[in-house]
Amino acid sequence: MSAHLELFNLTKVYPSKKGPQTIVRDFNLQIPKGEFVSIIGHSGCGKSTVLMMVAGLTTVTSGGIILAGRELSGPGPDRGIVFQSPSLLPWMTARENVMLGINQVFFTATEQERAQIAEYYLSVVGLADFMDKRPAELSQGMRQRVGIARAFALKPKMLLLDEPFGMLDSLTRYELQQVLIDLWRRNQITTVMVTHDVDEALYLSDRVVCMTDGPEAGIGEILNVPLPRPRDRKAILELPEYHRLRATLIEFLEVRAHHRPNSSNSPSGAATPPASVPVSA
Amino acid sequence: MKTPWNRFDFLLLPLLGGAFILLLWHLSSHSWSGDLPDPAKTWHESKPYVLEPWAKRGELDQGILRFTFLSLILVAKGYAIALILGTPIGFFLGLSPTFNKAFDPIIQILRPVSPLAWLPLGMVLFAKIKGINVTEVAALFTIALCSMWPTVLNTAVGVRAIPTDYLNVARVLKLSRWKTLTKVMIPATLPYMFTGFRLSLGIAWLVIVAAEMLTGRPGVGGFLWQQYNALVYEQIILCILTIGGVGFILDRLMSVIERRFKTI
């Protein structure tokens, strides 16, 4: 009951030419405060849709979202978001991009205090020397660092990450995962991350939520990741537990993701095939 | 093939092109077009206007730069009106599909109308208003109305092209409407707006000649028309060259400014 974030029966239906199309159906999840949860699944399965509903950037068809005891409606700065593309405003410097949100959230603070918050978080993500550069002058990885600083600087109640490292090369991705997990440990912030990278999910998360394929995607299973923290990328590779979890995840993505979450229920949409036939991608 | 001559191509080839046109002009005036003054005569008759560009000998007998200046003032005024009206209209068209559906058809119909058609309407429209210079107001009306459309349409396209990501940033941060407009939407639209501004200036300058011809105002266009009526053909060519040169310079200036705003 003390879940920090609670999603109950979250459902998203899009209108389409062939009639209403159910993307996500009855998504239920409870996340205690401070937990790092990854949602993993095939591209297009609807995992981003779930995240965007929590962010308030997509409307919820039915069901509800409760964050810290309050039902959410619409977007707000209480949820820090890092998108796959950094979505910085290109006419502003890194500092100005971070300040835009800070001015909005900490409007009671003095000018100096607000500037300090921005400088602190930009330094923490390693951009102390690049604060006054515009996005075009920064590398893709640096831009994403600004995105992370921008999200943390607002002291949000939770963090939503939509494949935040998807556009980066693997070395940069490792670096940024480290930046993220350090900040997460320092702030103990509840985090939901969408990813399709099995190793990323295992390295960062306390739990991994596996989503079945759409349409009518839902939760297939939830995997606990009881690896001790702080995790060392090389050390966890030697744990048998890590390989067992990895094998389970890959097996889920290759086989079980294609089955309906609750195939014993009768099919509801006319557009879906009979329940006994597993949908193959 | 890189010969030493290639390095002067940028200078040599335009000169060759110009010389070819001069030759064609010269041959024409001495063969099938007897009334056309040849280049030498044109230069000779234009000298007083070019060598004393700021002279004022009479209302319609002034140095060429003085005429150009008068024309530019009028264009500047009409152009300013076009931008002040056109930019917000473009924003509304881009923001509101309803507004767009209501006004887009009428814009598409008014857009191709020639300045020669608008000017008489302007004269009629403002004829009964006391205390104004009707011909000037009618000219401004025509310049503004004709040159407004590129600004309107480009601004509208720019507003529609604002990436959802940027708007999402504004939504997540719960920026006020005013802040969303000034911090996100206007900066995101600026490059499109400036493309519109540049095209609008080109049209505004194009319209000036028609406006001055019909109203008889002093300026490059008015001078051109007066000299034609006085059967002095040399200065027609002088005016054409001046109009072309000024238009070219204006376009270059605007594209420099336009590039300044392409920070995105």
Coordinates of C-alpha atoms in Angstrom, one line a residue:
Chain A
M1 CA 0.0 0.0 0.0
S2 CA 2.9 2.2 0.6
A3 CA 3.9 2.3 -3.1
H4 CA 5.4 5.6 -4.2
L5 CA 4.1 5.1 -7.7
E6 CA 1.1 3.0 -8.5
L7 CA -0.3 2.1 -11.9
F8 CA -3.6 0.3 -11.9
N9 CA -5.3 -1.1 -14.9
L10 CA -3.5 1.4 -17.1
T11 CA -5.0 1.0 -20.7
K12 CA -4.3 3.0 -23.8
V13 CA -6.6 2.8 -26.9
Y14 CA -5.8 4.7 -30.1
P15 CA -8.4 5.3 -32.7
S16 CA -7.4 4.0 -36.1
K17 CA -8.9 3.4 -39.5
K18 CA -9.7 -0.2 -38.5
G19 CA -11.4 0.9 -35.4
P20 CA -10.0 1.4 -31.9
Q21 CA -6.6 -0.2 -31.4
T22 CA -5.7 -1.3 -27.9
I23 CA -2.0 -0.6 -27.4
V24 CA -1.6 -1.4 -23.7
R25 CA -4.1 -3.3 -21.6
D26 CA -4.5 -3.5 -17.8
F27 CA -1.0 -2.6 -16.9
N28 CA -0.6 -2.9 -13.1
L29 CA 2.6 -2.0 -11.3
Q30 CA 3.6 -0.8 -7.8
I31 CA 6.9 0.8 -7.2
P32 CA 8.2 1.6 -3.7
K33 CA 10.1 4.8 -3.1
G34 CA 13.7 4.8 -4.3
E35 CA 13.4 1.8 -6.5
F36 CA 14.9 1.6 -10.0
V37 CA 12.6 -0.3 -12.3
S38 CA 13.2 -1.0 -16.0
I39 CA 10.6 -1.9 -18.5
I40 CA 11.9 -4.1 -21.2
G41 CA 10.2 -5.4 -24.4
H42 CA 10.4 -5.4 -28.2
S43 CA 10.2 -2.2 -30.1
G44 CA 6.7 -1.0 -30.6
C45 CA 5.3 -3.1 -27.8
G46 CA 3.9 -0.1 -26.0
K47 CA 6.5 0.3 -23.2
S48 CA 7.1 3.9 -24.2
T49 CA 3.4 4.5 -24.2
V50 CA 3.2 3.4 -20.6
L51 CA 6.1 5.8 -19.8
M52 CA 4.4 8.7 -21.7
M53 CA 1.2 8.1 -19.8
V54 CA 3.0 8.4 -16.5
A55 CA 4.7 11.5 -17.8
G56 CA 1.3 12.9 -18.7
L57 CA 2.3 13.5 -22.3
T58 CA -0.2 10.9 -23.6
T59 CA -3.7 10.7 -22.2
V60 CA -4.8 7.6 -20.3
T61 CA -7.7 5.8 -21.8
S62 CA -8.7 4.0 -18.6
G63 CA -7.1 3.1 -15.3
G64 CA -5.1 5.5 -13.1
I65 CA -1.7 6.6 -11.9
I66 CA -1.0 7.6 -8.3
L67 CA 2.3 9.3 -7.4
A68 CA 3.1 9.9 -3.7
G69 CA -0.6 9.5 -2.8
R70 CA -2.0 11.9 -5.5
E71 CA -3.6 10.8 -8.7
L72 CA -1.8 12.3 -11.7
S73 CA -3.4 14.2 -14.5
G74 CA -1.3 15.9 -17.2
P75 CA 2.4 16.6 -17.3
G76 CA 4.3 18.4 -14.6
P77 CA 7.9 19.1 -13.3
D78 CA 7.4 16.7 -10.4
R79 CA 8.5 14.0 -12.9
G80 CA 11.9 14.4 -14.4
I81 CA 12.0 13.1 -17.9
V82 CA 14.9 12.1 -20.1
F83 CA 14.0 11.3 -23.6
Q84 CA 15.9 9.2 -26.2
S85 CA 16.7 12.4 -28.1
P86 CA 18.0 15.0 -25.6
S87 CA 15.3 17.5 -26.7
L88 CA 17.3 20.5 -25.5
L89 CA 16.3 23.9 -26.9
P90 CA 19.0 24.6 -29.5
W91 CA 19.0 28.3 -29.0
M92 CA 19.9 28.1 -25.4
T93 CA 23.2 27.1 -23.7
A94 CA 23.4 24.1 -21.5
R95 CA 23.1 26.4 -18.5
E96 CA 20.0 28.1 -19.9
N97 CA 18.4 24.8 -20.7
V98 CA 18.8 23.7 -17.1
M99 CA 17.8 27.1 -15.8
L100 CA 14.5 27.2 -17.7
G101 CA 13.1 24.4 -15.5
I102 CA 14.8 25.7 -12.3
N103 CA 13.3 29.2 -12.7
Q104 CA 9.9 27.5 -13.1
V105 CA 10.2 25.2 -10.1
F106 CA 12.3 27.1 -7.6
F107 CA 10.7 30.5 -8.2
T108 CA 11.0 31.4 -4.6
A109 CA 14.7 31.0 -4.5
T110 CA 17.0 33.9 -5.2
E111 CA 18.7 34.3 -8.6
Q112 CA 22.0 33.2 -7.1
E113 CA 20.6 30.1 -5.5
R114 CA 19.0 29.1 -8.8
A115 CA 22.2 29.6 -10.6
Q116 CA 24.0 27.4 -8.1
I117 CA 21.6 24.6 -8.5
A118 CA 22.2 24.6 -12.3
E119 CA 26.0 24.8 -11.9
Y120 CA 26.0 22.0 -9.3
Y121 CA 24.1 19.5 -11.5
L122 CA 26.0 20.4 -14.6
S123 CA 29.2 19.9 -12.8
V124 CA 28.0 16.5 -11.4
V125 CA 27.3 15.2 -14.8
G126 CA 30.8 16.3 -15.9
L127 CA 30.0 19.5 -17.9
A128 CA 31.6 22.1 -15.6
D129 CA 33.6 23.4 -18.6
F130 CA 30.8 23.3 -21.1
M131 CA 28.0 25.1 -19.3
D132 CA 27.8 28.0 -21.8
K133 CA 27.9 25.9 -24.9
R134 CA 24.9 25.4 -27.1
P135 CA 23.7 21.9 -27.9
A136 CA 25.1 22.1 -31.4
E137 CA 28.6 22.5 -29.9
L138 CA 28.2 19.5 -27.7
S139 CA 28.6 15.8 -28.6
Q140 CA 25.5 13.5 -28.4
G141 CA 26.7 12.1 -25.1
M142 CA 27.2 15.6 -23.6
R143 CA 23.8 16.6 -24.7
Q144 CA 22.3 13.7 -22.9
R145 CA 24.3 14.7 -19.9
V146 CA 22.6 18.1 -20.0
G147 CA 19.3 16.2 -20.2
I148 CA 20.1 14.2 -17.1
A149 CA 21.2 17.3 -15.2
R150 CA 18.0 19.1 -16.3
A151 CA 15.9 16.2 -14.9
F152 CA 17.7 15.9 -11.6
A153 CA 18.0 19.6 -11.0
L154 CA 14.3 20.0 -10.5
K155 CA 14.3 17.6 -7.5
P156 CA 11.5 15.6 -9.0
K157 CA 9.4 13.0 -7.1
M158 CA 10.5 10.4 -9.7
L159 CA 12.5 10.0 -12.9
L160 CA 11.2 8.7 -16.2
L161 CA 13.8 7.6 -18.7
D162 CA 12.7 6.7 -22.3
E163 CA 15.6 4.7 -23.8
P164 CA 17.9 7.5 -22.6
F165 CA 21.1 5.9 -24.0
G166 CA 19.6 4.4 -27.1
M167 CA 21.3 6.8 -29.5
L168 CA 24.8 6.6 -28.0
D169 CA 27.8 4.4 -28.8
S170 CA 28.5 1.7 -26.2
L171 CA 31.5 3.4 -24.5
T172 CA 29.5 6.6 -24.1
R173 CA 26.6 4.6 -23.0
Y174 CA 28.6 3.0 -20.2
E175 CA 29.9 6.4 -19.1
L176 CA 26.4 7.8 -18.9
Q177 CA 25.0 4.8 -17.1
Q178 CA 27.6 5.4 -14.5
V179 CA 26.6 9.1 -14.3
L180 CA 23.0 8.2 -13.9
I181 CA 23.4 5.5 -11.3
D182 CA 25.7 7.7 -9.2
L183 CA 23.1 10.4 -9.2
W184 CA 20.4 7.9 -8.5
R185 CA 22.2 6.5 -5.5
R186 CA 22.9 10.0 -4.1
N187 CA 19.3 11.2 -4.5
Q188 CA 17.4 7.9 -3.8
I189 CA 15.0 8.8 -6.5
T190 CA 12.3 6.4 -7.8
T191 CA 13.1 5.7 -11.4
V192 CA 11.3 4.0 -14.3
M193 CA 13.4 3.4 -17.4
V194 CA 12.3 2.0 -20.7
T195 CA 15.0 0.1 -22.5
H196 CA 15.5 -2.8 -24.9
D197 CA 19.0 -3.5 -23.7
V198 CA 19.2 -6.5 -21.5
D199 CA 22.6 -5.7 -19.9
E200 CA 21.6 -2.1 -19.3
A201 CA 18.4 -3.2 -17.5
L202 CA 20.3 -5.7 -15.3
Y203 CA 23.1 -3.4 -14.5
L204 CA 20.9 -0.5 -13.4
S205 CA 17.7 -2.0 -12.0
D206 CA 16.2 -3.5 -8.9
R207 CA 13.4 -5.0 -10.9
V208 CA 12.9 -5.6 -14.6
V209 CA 9.3 -5.6 -15.9
C210 CA 9.0 -7.7 -19.1
M211 CA 6.3 -6.6 -21.4
T212 CA 4.6 -8.8 -23.9
D213 CA 4.2 -7.8 -27.6
G214 CA 1.4 -5.5 -28.6
P215 CA -1.3 -4.9 -29.5
E216 CA -2.8 -5.2 -26.1
A217 CA 0.6 -5.4 -24.5
G218 CA 0.8 -6.1 -20.8
I219 CA 3.2 -7.3 -18.2
G220 CA 4.6 -10.8 -19.0
E221 CA 6.7 -11.2 -15.8
I222 CA 8.6 -9.2 -13.3
L223 CA 12.2 -10.2 -12.5
N224 CA 14.0 -9.3 -9.3
V225 CA 17.6 -8.3 -9.7
P226 CA 19.1 -9.1 -6.3
L227 CA 22.7 -8.1 -7.4
P228 CA 24.5 -6.3 -4.6
R229 CA 25.0 -2.5 -5.0
P230 CA 27.1 -0.6 -5.8
R231 CA 27.5 -2.8 -8.8
D232 CA 30.8 -3.1 -10.7
R233 CA 30.3 -3.7 -14.3
K234 CA 33.1 -6.2 -14.5
A235 CA 32.5 -7.9 -11.2
I236 CA 28.8 -8.7 -11.9
L237 CA 29.9 -10.5 -15.0
E238 CA 31.4 -13.1 -12.8
L239 CA 28.3 -13.7 -10.8
P240 CA 26.3 -16.8 -11.8
E241 CA 23.2 -15.0 -10.7
Y242 CA 23.8 -12.4 -13.4
H243 CA 24.0 -15.0 -16.1
R244 CA 20.9 -16.8 -14.9
L245 CA 19.0 -13.5 -15.0
R246 CA 20.3 -12.6 -18.4
A247 CA 19.3 -16.0 -19.8
T248 CA 15.8 -15.6 -18.3
L249 CA 15.4 -12.2 -19.9
I250 CA 16.7 -13.2 -23.3
E251 CA 14.5 -16.3 -23.2
F252 CA 11.6 -14.1 -22.4
L253 CA 12.2 -11.7 -25.2
E254 CA 12.8 -14.5 -27.7
V255 CA 9.9 -16.8 -26.8
R256 CA 7.5 -15.8 -24.1
A257 CA 7.1 -12.1 -25.1
H258 CA 5.1 -13.3 -28.1
H259 CA 2.4 -14.9 -26.0
R260 CA -0.6 -13.0 -24.5
P261 CA -0.2 -12.1 -20.8
N262 CA -3.4 -13.8 -19.8
S263 CA -4.4 -15.9 -22.8
S264 CA -7.0 -17.8 -20.8
N265 CA -9.2 -14.7 -21.0
S266 CA -11.5 -14.4 -24.0
P267 CA -10.3 -12.1 -26.7
S268 CA -12.1 -8.8 -26.7
G269 CA -11.2 -7.0 -29.9
A270 CA -12.5 -8.1 -33.2
A271 CA -9.1 -7.2 -34.7
T272 CA -7.3 -9.8 -32.6
P273 CA -7.0 -13.5 -33.5
P274 CA -8.5 -16.3 -31.4
A275 CA -7.0 -16.7 -28.0
S276 CA -5.7 -20.1 -28.6
V277 CA -3.4 -19.0 -31.4
P278 CA -0.2 -17.4 -30.1
V279 CA 0.5 -14.2 -32.0
S280 CA 3.9 -14.3 -33.6
A281 CA 5.8 -11.2 -34.5
Chain B
M1 CA 41.2 20.9 -65.5
K2 CA 42.9 23.6 -63.3
T3 CA 44.5 26.3 -65.5
P4 CA 45.6 29.6 -64.0
W5 CA 42.5 31.2 -65.7
N6 CA 40.1 29.2 -63.6
R7 CA 41.0 31.3 -60.6
F8 CA 39.5 34.4 -62.3
D9 CA 36.3 32.6 -63.4
F10 CA 34.3 34.3 -60.7
L11 CA 35.2 37.7 -62.2
L12 CA 35.8 36.8 -65.9
L13 CA 32.6 34.9 -66.6
P14 CA 30.1 37.5 -65.3
L15 CA 32.0 40.1 -67.3
L16 CA 31.7 38.0 -70.4
G17 CA 28.0 37.5 -69.8
G18 CA 27.5 41.2 -69.3
A19 CA 29.5 42.1 -72.4
F20 CA 27.3 39.7 -74.4
I21 CA 24.1 41.4 -73.2
L22 CA 25.6 44.8 -74.0
L23 CA 26.4 43.7 -77.5
L24 CA 22.9 42.3 -78.0
W25 CA 21.5 45.6 -76.8
H26 CA 23.8 47.6 -79.1
L27 CA 22.9 45.5 -82.1
S28 CA 19.2 45.7 -81.3
S29 CA 19.2 49.5 -81.1
H30 CA 20.9 49.7 -84.5
S31 CA 18.7 47.2 -86.3
W32 CA 15.1 46.2 -85.4
S33 CA 14.4 48.5 -82.5
G34 CA 15.1 52.0 -83.7
D35 CA 13.7 53.8 -80.7
L36 CA 16.0 51.9 -78.2
P37 CA 18.9 54.1 -77.3
D38 CA 22.2 52.2 -77.5
P39 CA 24.5 51.7 -74.5
A40 CA 26.7 54.7 -75.2
K41 CA 23.8 57.1 -75.6
T42 CA 22.1 55.7 -72.5
W43 CA 25.2 56.4 -70.5
H44 CA 25.6 59.8 -71.9
E45 CA 22.1 60.9 -71.2
S46 CA 22.1 59.3 -67.7
K47 CA 25.3 61.0 -66.6
P48 CA 23.7 64.0 -64.9
Y49 CA 21.6 61.6 -62.7
V50 CA 24.4 59.2 -61.9
L51 CA 27.3 61.7 -61.4
E52 CA 25.2 64.0 -59.2
P53 CA 23.2 61.3 -57.4
W54 CA 21.8 63.6 -54.7
A55 CA 20.9 66.6 -56.9
K56 CA 17.4 68.0 -56.7
R57 CA 16.5 70.0 -59.8
G58 CA 12.7 69.5 -59.5
E59 CA 10.1 67.2 -58.0
L60 CA 10.6 64.6 -60.8
D61 CA 14.1 65.6 -61.8
Q62 CA 16.4 64.4 -59.0
G63 CA 19.6 62.4 -58.8
I64 CA 19.2 58.6 -59.0
L65 CA 20.3 57.9 -55.4
R66 CA 17.8 60.6 -54.2
F67 CA 15.0 58.8 -56.1
T68 CA 16.2 55.5 -54.8
F69 CA 16.2 56.9 -51.2
L70 CA 12.6 58.1 -51.6
S71 CA 11.5 54.8 -53.0
L72 CA 13.3 52.9 -50.1
I73 CA 11.5 55.1 -47.5
L74 CA 8.1 54.2 -49.0
V75 CA 9.1 50.5 -49.2
A76 CA 10.3 50.5 -45.7
K77 CA 7.0 51.8 -44.4
G78 CA 4.9 49.4 -46.4
Y79 CA 7.2 46.5 -45.5
A80 CA 7.1 47.3 -41.8
I81 CA 3.3 47.2 -42.0
A82 CA 3.5 43.9 -43.8
L83 CA 5.7 42.4 -41.0
I84 CA 3.8 43.8 -38.1
L85 CA 0.5 42.4 -39.5
G86 CA 1.8 39.3 -41.3
T87 CA 3.8 37.7 -38.4
P88 CA 1.0 37.5 -35.9
I89 CA -1.4 36.3 -38.7
G90 CA 1.0 33.6 -39.6
F91 CA 1.3 32.6 -35.9
F92 CA -2.5 32.3 -35.6
L93 CA -2.7 30.3 -38.9
G94 CA 0.0 27.9 -37.6
L95 CA -1.5 27.5 -34.1
S96 CA -5.2 27.2 -34.8
P97 CA -6.5 24.6 -37.4
T98 CA -9.9 26.4 -37.2
F99 CA -8.4 29.8 -38.0
N100 CA -6.4 28.1 -40.8
K101 CA -9.4 26.5 -42.3
A102 CA -11.4 29.7 -42.1
F103 CA -8.8 32.0 -43.7
D104 CA -6.5 29.8 -45.8
P105 CA -8.8 29.7 -48.9
I106 CA -9.2 33.5 -49.0
I107 CA -5.5 34.0 -48.6
Q108 CA -4.8 31.7 -51.5
I109 CA -7.2 33.8 -53.6
L110 CA -5.8 37.2 -52.6
R111 CA -2.2 36.1 -52.8
P112 CA -1.8 36.1 -56.6
V113 CA -3.5 39.4 -57.1
S114 CA -1.2 41.9 -58.8
P115 CA -0.3 45.3 -57.2
L116 CA -1.8 47.0 -60.3
A117 CA -5.2 45.7 -59.1
W118 CA -4.8 46.6 -55.5
L119 CA -3.8 50.2 -56.0
P120 CA -7.0 51.5 -57.4
L121 CA -8.9 49.7 -54.6
G122 CA -6.5 51.5 -52.1
M123 CA -7.3 54.9 -53.7
V124 CA -11.0 54.2 -53.3
L125 CA -10.7 52.8 -49.8
F126 CA -8.9 55.8 -48.3
A127 CA -10.4 58.5 -50.5
K128 CA -12.9 59.7 -47.9
I129 CA -10.5 59.9 -44.9
K130 CA -9.6 63.4 -44.1
G131 CA -6.1 64.6 -43.3
I132 CA -4.1 61.9 -45.0
N133 CA -2.1 61.8 -48.2
V134 CA -4.4 59.4 -50.1
T135 CA -1.9 58.4 -52.7
E136 CA 0.8 57.6 -50.1
V137 CA -1.6 55.6 -48.0
A138 CA -2.9 53.7 -51.1
A139 CA 0.7 52.9 -52.1
L140 CA 1.5 51.7 -48.6
F141 CA -1.7 49.6 -48.6
T142 CA -0.6 48.0 -51.8
I143 CA 3.0 47.3 -50.8
A144 CA 1.9 45.9 -47.4
L145 CA -0.9 43.7 -48.9
C146 CA 1.2 42.3 -51.7
S147 CA 4.4 41.6 -49.7
M148 CA 2.7 40.2 -46.6
W149 CA 2.0 36.7 -47.9
P150 CA 5.4 35.1 -47.7
T151 CA 5.8 36.2 -44.1
V152 CA 2.3 34.9 -43.3
L153 CA 2.7 31.6 -44.9
N154 CA 6.3 30.9 -43.8
T155 CA 5.5 31.8 -40.2
A156 CA 2.5 29.5 -40.3
V157 CA 4.7 26.7 -41.7
G158 CA 7.4 27.4 -39.1
V159 CA 4.8 27.2 -36.2
R160 CA 3.5 23.9 -37.5
A161 CA 7.0 22.6 -37.8
I162 CA 8.0 23.2 -34.1
P163 CA 9.2 19.8 -32.9
T164 CA 6.9 18.1 -30.4
D165 CA 10.0 17.5 -28.2
Y166 CA 10.3 21.3 -27.7
L167 CA 6.6 21.7 -26.9
N168 CA 6.8 18.7 -24.5
V169 CA 9.6 20.5 -22.6
A170 CA 7.3 23.4 -22.2
R171 CA 4.4 21.1 -21.1
V172 CA 6.5 19.2 -18.6
L173 CA 7.9 22.4 -17.1
K174 CA 4.4 23.9 -17.1
L175 CA 5.6 27.0 -18.7
S176 CA 2.9 29.8 -18.9
R177 CA 1.4 30.6 -22.3
W178 CA 3.6 33.7 -22.5
K179 CA 6.8 31.9 -21.6
T180 CA 6.0 29.0 -24.0
L181 CA 5.5 31.6 -26.8
T182 CA 8.6 33.7 -26.0
K183 CA 11.0 31.0 -24.9
V184 CA 10.0 28.1 -27.1
M185 CA 7.7 28.9 -30.0
I186 CA 9.1 32.2 -31.3
P187 CA 12.8 31.0 -31.2
A188 CA 11.8 27.8 -32.9
T189 CA 10.0 29.7 -35.6
L190 CA 12.6 32.4 -36.2
P191 CA 14.4 30.7 -39.1
Y192 CA 11.1 30.3 -41.0
M193 CA 10.0 33.8 -40.2
F194 CA 13.2 35.3 -41.6
T195 CA 12.9 33.3 -44.8
G196 CA 9.4 34.9 -45.1
F197 CA 10.8 38.3 -44.3
R198 CA 13.4 38.0 -47.1
L199 CA 10.9 37.0 -49.7
S200 CA 8.5 39.7 -48.5
L201 CA 11.1 42.4 -48.9
G202 CA 11.7 41.2 -52.5
I203 CA 8.1 41.6 -53.3
A204 CA 7.8 44.9 -51.5
W205 CA 10.6 46.3 -53.7
L206 CA 8.9 44.8 -56.8
V207 CA 5.6 46.5 -56.0
I208 CA 7.2 50.0 -55.5
V209 CA 7.6 50.6 -59.2
A210 CA 3.9 49.8 -59.9
A211 CA 2.8 51.9 -56.9
E212 CA 4.9 54.9 -58.0
M213 CA 4.0 54.6 -61.6
L214 CA 0.3 54.7 -60.9
T215 CA 0.4 57.4 -58.2
G216 CA 3.1 59.6 -59.9
R217 CA 5.1 59.8 -56.7
P218 CA 8.7 60.8 -57.0
G219 CA 11.0 57.8 -56.8
V220 CA 12.7 55.4 -59.2
G221 CA 9.4 54.0 -60.5
G222 CA 7.7 57.4 -60.8
F223 CA 10.8 58.8 -62.6
L224 CA 10.8 55.8 -65.0
W225 CA 7.1 56.3 -65.9
Q226 CA 7.5 60.1 -66.3
Q227 CA 10.5 59.7 -68.6
Y228 CA 8.6 57.2 -70.7
N229 CA 5.8 59.7 -71.1
A230 CA 8.2 62.4 -72.0
L231 CA 9.7 60.1 -74.6
V232 CA 13.1 60.1 -72.9
Y233 CA 14.0 56.5 -73.1
E234 CA 17.6 56.5 -71.9
Q235 CA 16.7 56.9 -68.3
I236 CA 14.2 54.1 -68.4
I237 CA 17.1 51.7 -68.7
L238 CA 19.0 53.6 -65.9
C239 CA 15.9 53.1 -63.7
I240 CA 15.7 49.4 -64.5
L241 CA 19.3 48.8 -63.7
T242 CA 19.0 50.8 -60.5
I243 CA 15.9 48.8 -59.4
G244 CA 17.6 45.6 -60.2
G245 CA 20.8 46.5 -58.3
V246 CA 18.9 47.7 -55.2
G247 CA 16.8 44.6 -55.2
F248 CA 19.9 42.4 -55.4
I249 CA 21.6 44.3 -52.5
L250 CA 18.4 44.1 -50.4
D251 CA 18.2 40.3 -50.9
R252 CA 21.8 39.8 -50.1
L253 CA 21.5 41.9 -46.9
M254 CA 18.4 39.9 -45.8
S255 CA 20.1 36.6 -46.5
V256 CA 23.0 37.7 -44.2
I257 CA 20.5 38.5 -41.5
E258 CA 18.6 35.3 -42.2
R259 CA 21.8 33.2 -41.7
R260 CA 22.5 35.0 -38.5
F261 CA 19.2 33.6 -37.1
K262 CA 19.8 30.0 -38.4
T263 CA 21.4 29.1 -35.0
I264 CA 19.2 26.0 -34.9

